[in-house]
């Protein structure tokens, strides 16, 4: 399926686009050298610099990191991950207008993760039944409901490219579910 509209959130999942999941995760020299300069030029040519900055800033804010070095430290330190998760749930509660205790916010986000998994299962079994082997979900991704855990998987080379893509896909679908839920609560329409 070709995604030609660069303004859609699904462009983040386009495996031929600028935000594709590569064999290796980006390192601290992402903009160094010719490849980095070409990538930035394409980013500006497609007018995606704002989307890139938005995604980068959200990732940085949720994980409470400012550099790729901080990100690598977070990937290796479970205590820092737990702190980042607590912070992220507070931010998600604010971002999507979820009121209640931290446990209620966590429960709501877990529901979004479940919805994302159900969407993938539906697509696999109904819409793309002939191609279902392409939709197999890694157990670790299917079990994950913590956005910080999923974000860290995207940036962790210990995971296969497919698992890192699945984590990104699940986050995009969770974001959609949260946005729809927020809109329904705001308008009192289901």
Tab-separated table of C-alpha atoms in Angstrom:
chain	number	residue	atom	x	y	z
A	1	UNK	CA	0.000	0.000	0.000
A	2	UNK	CA	1.516	3.294	-1.066
A	3	UNK	CA	1.237	6.213	1.285
A	4	UNK	CA	1.594	9.346	-0.804
A	5	UNK	CA	0.197	11.865	1.654
A	6	UNK	CA	3.089	13.095	3.795
A	7	UNK	CA	0.735	14.855	6.207
A	8	UNK	CA	-0.796	11.669	7.601
A	9	UNK	CA	0.491	9.974	10.732
A	10	UNK	CA	0.728	6.769	8.706
A	11	UNK	CA	3.667	8.242	6.798
A	12	UNK	CA	5.698	7.398	9.901
A	13	UNK	CA	5.104	3.731	9.033
A	14	UNK	CA	6.011	3.986	5.342
A	15	UNK	CA	8.943	1.609	4.879
A	16	UNK	CA	10.102	3.543	1.821
A	17	UNK	CA	9.790	6.933	3.507
A	18	UNK	CA	12.176	9.000	5.571
A	19	UNK	CA	10.975	7.532	8.858
A	20	UNK	CA	11.364	3.889	7.814
A	21	UNK	CA	12.625	1.300	10.246
A	22	UNK	CA	16.158	0.401	9.185
A	23	UNK	CA	18.320	-2.625	9.941
A	24	UNK	CA	20.253	-0.515	12.449
A	25	UNK	CA	18.916	2.171	14.746
A	26	UNK	CA	20.259	5.699	14.312
A	27	UNK	CA	23.290	6.592	16.371
A	28	UNK	CA	24.533	9.869	17.788
A	29	UNK	CA	25.991	10.828	14.396
A	30	UNK	CA	22.611	10.757	12.641
A	31	UNK	CA	23.285	14.032	10.828
A	32	UNK	CA	26.984	13.508	10.218
A	33	UNK	CA	28.336	12.833	6.757
A	34	UNK	CA	26.760	12.844	3.332
A	35	UNK	CA	23.908	10.466	4.217
A	36	UNK	CA	22.758	12.741	7.052
A	37	UNK	CA	22.870	15.832	4.865
A	38	UNK	CA	20.865	14.084	2.140
A	39	UNK	CA	18.296	12.950	4.715
A	40	UNK	CA	17.857	16.491	6.062
A	41	UNK	CA	17.535	17.873	2.514
A	42	UNK	CA	14.774	15.352	1.729
A	43	UNK	CA	13.102	16.202	5.032
A	44	UNK	CA	12.916	19.870	4.035
A	45	UNK	CA	12.036	19.114	0.385
A	46	UNK	CA	8.992	17.126	1.545
A	47	UNK	CA	8.183	19.778	4.154
A	48	UNK	CA	8.399	17.190	6.918
A	49	UNK	CA	10.730	19.129	9.206
A	50	UNK	CA	7.838	20.132	11.467
A	51	UNK	CA	6.609	16.524	11.745
A	52	UNK	CA	10.156	15.382	12.500
A	53	UNK	CA	10.587	18.039	15.201
A	54	UNK	CA	7.214	17.168	16.718
A	55	UNK	CA	8.001	13.458	16.879
A	56	UNK	CA	11.535	14.111	18.156
A	57	UNK	CA	10.275	16.470	20.845
A	58	UNK	CA	7.548	14.062	21.962
A	59	UNK	CA	10.009	11.182	22.212
A	60	UNK	CA	12.463	13.370	24.094
A	61	UNK	CA	9.765	14.606	26.468
A	62	UNK	CA	8.253	11.191	27.205
A	63	UNK	CA	11.620	9.549	27.766
A	64	UNK	CA	13.121	12.621	29.467
A	65	UNK	CA	16.246	12.458	27.301
A	66	UNK	CA	18.034	15.102	25.273
A	67	UNK	CA	20.668	13.055	23.419
A	68	UNK	CA	21.116	9.626	21.913
A	69	UNK	CA	23.663	8.933	24.648
A	70	UNK	CA	20.935	9.525	27.257
A	71	UNK	CA	18.684	7.202	25.260
A	72	UNK	CA	21.285	4.401	25.304
A	73	UNK	CA	21.679	4.838	29.075
A	74	UNK	CA	17.906	4.612	29.516
A	75	UNK	CA	17.733	1.429	27.422
A	76	UNK	CA	20.252	-0.255	29.733
A	77	UNK	CA	18.893	0.971	33.103
A	78	UNK	CA	15.597	-0.534	34.297
A	79	UNK	CA	15.262	1.920	37.209
A	80	UNK	CA	15.454	4.876	34.805
A	81	UNK	CA	12.891	3.146	32.587
A	82	UNK	CA	10.440	2.850	35.484
A	83	UNK	CA	10.902	6.545	36.294
A	84	UNK	CA	10.372	7.439	32.626
A	85	UNK	CA	7.207	5.315	32.544
A	86	UNK	CA	5.710	7.064	35.568
A	87	UNK	CA	6.485	10.434	34.011
A	88	UNK	CA	5.113	9.366	30.611
A	89	UNK	CA	1.783	8.231	32.065
A	90	UNK	CA	1.345	11.643	33.712
A	91	UNK	CA	2.161	13.344	30.405
A	92	UNK	CA	-0.208	11.061	28.485
A	93	UNK	CA	-2.965	11.796	30.984
A	94	UNK	CA	-2.470	15.506	30.352
A	95	UNK	CA	-2.069	15.110	26.593
A	96	UNK	CA	-5.297	13.146	26.134
A	97	UNK	CA	-7.325	14.722	28.944
A	98	UNK	CA	-7.513	11.532	30.999
A	99	UNK	CA	-8.639	12.366	34.491
A	100	UNK	CA	-8.177	10.157	37.514
A	101	UNK	CA	-5.478	8.433	39.469
A	102	UNK	CA	-2.256	7.206	37.933
A	103	UNK	CA	-3.668	3.668	37.927
A	104	UNK	CA	-6.744	4.859	35.997
A	105	UNK	CA	-4.491	6.534	33.404
A	106	UNK	CA	-2.392	3.360	33.128
A	107	UNK	CA	-5.559	1.298	32.708
A	108	UNK	CA	-6.808	3.598	29.943
A	109	UNK	CA	-3.443	3.410	28.115
A	110	UNK	CA	-3.436	-0.395	28.461
A	111	UNK	CA	-6.869	-0.345	26.837
A	112	UNK	CA	-5.428	1.658	23.925
A	113	UNK	CA	-2.705	-0.990	23.559
A	114	UNK	CA	-5.367	-3.701	23.502
A	115	UNK	CA	-7.287	-1.793	20.823
A	116	UNK	CA	-4.093	-1.504	18.741
A	117	UNK	CA	-3.532	-5.274	18.998
A	118	UNK	CA	-7.153	-5.933	18.028
A	119	UNK	CA	-6.816	-3.707	14.955
A	120	UNK	CA	-3.765	-5.687	13.832
A	121	UNK	CA	-5.559	-9.002	14.445
A	122	UNK	CA	-8.616	-7.780	12.513
A	123	UNK	CA	-6.486	-6.682	9.568
A	124	UNK	CA	-4.623	-9.979	9.642
A	125	UNK	CA	-7.676	-12.231	9.757
A	126	UNK	CA	-10.217	-10.258	7.742
A	127	UNK	CA	-8.814	-7.600	5.454
A	128	UNK	CA	-5.478	-9.158	4.517
A	129	UNK	CA	-6.237	-12.825	5.191
A	130	UNK	CA	-4.242	-13.949	2.144
A	131	UNK	CA	-1.181	-12.121	3.468
A	132	UNK	CA	-1.600	-12.993	7.147
A	133	UNK	CA	1.976	-14.268	7.486
A	134	UNK	CA	3.163	-10.681	6.947
A	135	UNK	CA	1.127	-9.557	9.943
A	136	UNK	CA	2.508	-11.941	12.547
A	137	UNK	CA	3.068	-9.997	15.725
A	138	UNK	CA	6.070	-10.567	17.948
A	139	UNK	CA	4.882	-11.819	21.351
A	140	UNK	CA	6.945	-9.218	23.168
A	141	UNK	CA	5.285	-6.391	21.239
A	142	UNK	CA	1.822	-7.856	21.680
A	143	UNK	CA	2.345	-8.123	25.453
A	144	UNK	CA	3.736	-4.589	25.801
A	145	UNK	CA	1.337	-1.822	26.783
A	146	UNK	CA	3.794	0.675	28.273
A	147	UNK	CA	4.536	3.406	25.702
A	148	UNK	CA	8.042	3.902	27.141
A	149	UNK	CA	8.828	0.216	26.672
A	150	UNK	CA	7.593	0.384	23.075
A	151	UNK	CA	9.565	3.577	22.377
A	152	UNK	CA	12.734	2.032	23.737
A	153	UNK	CA	12.281	-1.054	21.566
A	154	UNK	CA	12.256	1.208	18.496
A	155	UNK	CA	15.710	2.504	19.433
A	156	UNK	CA	17.202	-0.795	20.634
A	157	UNK	CA	19.399	-2.727	18.174
A	158	UNK	CA	18.988	-5.892	20.219
A	159	UNK	CA	15.547	-6.190	18.624
A	160	UNK	CA	15.047	-7.293	15.050
A	161	UNK	CA	13.951	-4.674	12.512
A	162	UNK	CA	10.490	-6.303	12.315
A	163	UNK	CA	9.944	-6.043	16.091
A	164	UNK	CA	11.070	-2.409	16.077
A	165	UNK	CA	8.615	-1.668	13.256
A	166	UNK	CA	5.810	-3.460	15.124
A	167	UNK	CA	6.513	-1.345	18.215
A	168	UNK	CA	6.261	1.824	16.126
A	169	UNK	CA	3.063	0.596	14.457
A	170	UNK	CA	1.519	-0.205	17.837
A	171	UNK	CA	2.394	3.257	19.165
A	172	UNK	CA	0.798	4.932	16.127
A	173	UNK	CA	-2.380	2.881	16.594
A	174	UNK	CA	-2.418	3.570	20.347
A	175	UNK	CA	-2.117	7.274	19.578
A	176	UNK	CA	-5.092	7.033	17.229
A	177	UNK	CA	-7.163	5.153	19.809
A	178	UNK	CA	-6.322	7.759	22.460
A	179	UNK	CA	-7.198	10.625	20.104
A	180	UNK	CA	-10.538	9.046	19.201
A	181	UNK	CA	-11.313	8.381	22.856
A	182	UNK	CA	-10.436	11.962	23.780
A	183	UNK	CA	-12.643	13.333	21.016
A	184	UNK	CA	-15.556	11.115	22.082
A	185	UNK	CA	-15.227	12.303	25.676
A	186	UNK	CA	-15.056	15.954	24.595
A	187	UNK	CA	-18.090	15.756	22.335
A	188	UNK	CA	-20.026	13.196	24.404
A	189	UNK	CA	-20.490	11.142	21.236
A	190	UNK	CA	-19.581	7.492	20.807
